[in-house]
PDB file of C-alpha atoms in Angstrom:
ATOM      1  CA  MET A  13      -0.105  -0.051   0.001  1.00  0.00           C
ATOM      2  CA  HIS A  14       1.180   3.546  -0.935  1.00  0.00           C
ATOM      3  CA  LEU A  15       0.107   6.753   0.429  1.00  0.00           C
ATOM      4  CA  ASN A  16       1.013  10.494   0.241  1.00  0.00           C
ATOM      5  CA  VAL A  17       0.373  11.385   3.755  1.00  0.00           C
ATOM      6  CA  HIS A  18       1.518  15.006   3.835  1.00  0.00           C
ATOM      7  CA  TYR A  19       2.661  14.878   7.488  1.00  0.00           C
ATOM      8  CA  LEU A  20       2.956  11.525   9.041  1.00  0.00           C
ATOM      9  CA  TYR A  21       3.202  12.205  12.547  1.00  0.00           C
ATOM     10  CA  ASN A  22      -0.197  13.860  13.101  1.00  0.00           C
ATOM     11  CA  LYS A  23      -1.808  11.008  11.059  1.00  0.00           C
ATOM     12  CA  PHE A  24       0.022   8.272  13.004  1.00  0.00           C
ATOM     13  CA  HIS A  25      -2.926   7.172  15.144  1.00  0.00           C
ATOM     14  CA  GLU A  26      -5.068   6.762  12.086  1.00  0.00           C
ATOM     15  CA  ILE A  27      -2.471   4.577  10.485  1.00  0.00           C
ATOM     16  CA  GLN A  28      -2.139   2.472  13.668  1.00  0.00           C
ATOM     17  CA  PHE A  29      -5.859   2.101  13.617  1.00  0.00           C
ATOM     18  CA  LEU A  30      -5.777   0.968  10.043  1.00  0.00           C
ATOM     19  CA  VAL A  31      -3.318  -1.612  10.809  1.00  0.00           C
ATOM     20  CA  SER A  32      -5.045  -3.062  13.486  1.00  0.00           C
ATOM     21  CA  GLN A  33      -8.129  -3.454  11.297  1.00  0.00           C
ATOM     22  CA  GLN A  34      -6.240  -5.057   8.251  1.00  0.00           C
ATOM     23  CA  ASN A  35      -4.007  -8.093   8.926  1.00  0.00           C
ATOM     24  CA  ASN A  36      -3.245  -8.582   5.253  1.00  0.00           C
ATOM     25  CA  ILE A  37      -0.954  -5.670   4.274  1.00  0.00           C
ATOM     26  CA  ASP A  38       2.696  -6.887   3.967  1.00  0.00           C
ATOM     27  CA  ALA A  39       4.142  -3.317   3.182  1.00  0.00           C
ATOM     28  CA  PHE A  40       3.211   0.299   3.619  1.00  0.00           C
ATOM     29  CA  CYS A  41       4.986   3.018   1.970  1.00  0.00           C
ATOM     30  CA  PHE A  42       4.434   6.552   2.784  1.00  0.00           C
ATOM     31  CA  CYS A  43       5.635   9.673   1.159  1.00  0.00           C
ATOM     32  CA  GLU A  44       5.557  13.242   2.083  1.00  0.00           C
ATOM     33  CA  THR A  45       6.448  12.225   5.678  1.00  0.00           C
ATOM     34  CA  PHE A  46       7.848  15.721   6.668  1.00  0.00           C
ATOM     35  CA  LEU A  47       9.854  13.774   9.586  1.00  0.00           C
ATOM     36  CA  ASN A  48      13.234  14.928  10.708  1.00  0.00           C
ATOM     37  CA  ASP A  49      15.752  14.248  13.171  1.00  0.00           C
ATOM     38  CA  ASN A  50      13.345  15.254  16.015  1.00  0.00           C
ATOM     39  CA  TYR A  51      11.383  12.232  15.320  1.00  0.00           C
ATOM     40  CA  GLN A  52      12.455   8.864  16.848  1.00  0.00           C
ATOM     41  CA  ASP A  53      11.722   5.569  15.129  1.00  0.00           C
ATOM     42  CA  ASN A  54      10.118   4.504  18.375  1.00  0.00           C
ATOM     43  CA  GLN A  55       7.511   7.467  17.812  1.00  0.00           C
ATOM     44  CA  ILE A  56       6.288   5.979  14.666  1.00  0.00           C
ATOM     45  CA  HIS A  57       6.732   2.151  15.124  1.00  0.00           C
ATOM     46  CA  LEU A  58       4.107  -0.267  13.982  1.00  0.00           C
ATOM     47  CA  ASN A  59       3.981  -3.659  15.559  1.00  0.00           C
ATOM     48  CA  GLY A  60       5.064  -6.313  13.446  1.00  0.00           C
ATOM     49  CA  TYR A  61       6.723  -4.260  10.934  1.00  0.00           C
ATOM     50  CA  ASN A  62      10.480  -3.119  10.272  1.00  0.00           C
ATOM     51  CA  ILE A  63      10.725   0.502   9.525  1.00  0.00           C
ATOM     52  CA  PHE A  64      13.062   2.090   6.817  1.00  0.00           C
ATOM     53  CA  ARG A  65      13.181   6.057   6.648  1.00  0.00           C
ATOM     54  CA  LYS A  66      14.597   8.642   4.311  1.00  0.00           C
ATOM     55  CA  ASP A  67      13.932  11.995   5.953  1.00  0.00           C
ATOM     56  CA  ILE A  68      14.431  15.175   3.952  1.00  0.00           C
ATOM     57  CA  ASN A  69      15.572  17.801   6.484  1.00  0.00           C
ATOM     58  CA  THR A  70      14.683  20.950   4.039  1.00  0.00           C
ATOM     59  CA  GLY A  71      11.217  21.495   5.423  1.00  0.00           C
ATOM     60  CA  GLY A  72       9.367  18.642   3.416  1.00  0.00           C
ATOM     61  CA  GLY A  73       9.389  15.327   1.512  1.00  0.00           C
ATOM     62  CA  GLY A  74      10.484  12.071   2.903  1.00  0.00           C
ATOM     63  CA  GLN A  75       9.623   8.524   2.889  1.00  0.00           C
ATOM     64  CA  VAL A  76       8.917   5.758   5.378  1.00  0.00           C
ATOM     65  CA  ILE A  77       8.420   2.149   4.354  1.00  0.00           C
ATOM     66  CA  TYR A  78       7.087  -0.579   6.851  1.00  0.00           C
ATOM     67  CA  ILE A  79       7.669  -4.103   5.855  1.00  0.00           C
ATOM     68  CA  ARG A  80       6.240  -7.009   7.815  1.00  0.00           C
ATOM     69  CA  TYR A  81       8.669  -8.872  10.008  1.00  0.00           C
ATOM     70  CA  SER A  82       8.005 -12.268   8.320  1.00  0.00           C
ATOM     71  CA  TYR A  83       9.968 -10.905   5.355  1.00  0.00           C
ATOM     72  CA  PHE A  84      13.653 -10.676   5.135  1.00  0.00           C
ATOM     73  CA  CYS A  85      14.706  -7.192   4.051  1.00  0.00           C
ATOM     74  CA  ILE A  86      17.911  -4.951   4.543  1.00  0.00           C
ATOM     75  CA  ARG A  87      18.390  -1.079   3.646  1.00  0.00           C
ATOM     76  CA  ARG A  88      20.437  -0.913   0.566  1.00  0.00           C
ATOM     77  CA  ASN A  89      22.429   2.438   0.279  1.00  0.00           C
ATOM     78  CA  ASP A  90      24.373   1.395  -2.782  1.00  0.00           C
ATOM     79  CA  ILE A  91      21.643   1.514  -5.405  1.00  0.00           C
TER      80      ILE A  91
END
């Protein structure tokens, strides 16, 4: 699932609710998160998912990807 959330943090409770209602989504991709170094991963953690972030610290943008724990995945910085 992919969504342009335009500020993730203030919508995070809605996202948690969505995850609690749907147990068949393996990957969530969010863009325009507007997160920066002030937000820790534990503030936007979803139970059962790995989190991968790419913050853009210029006042906008950014991506977060959540991948279900049952899938092996690593962050690749070389591509």
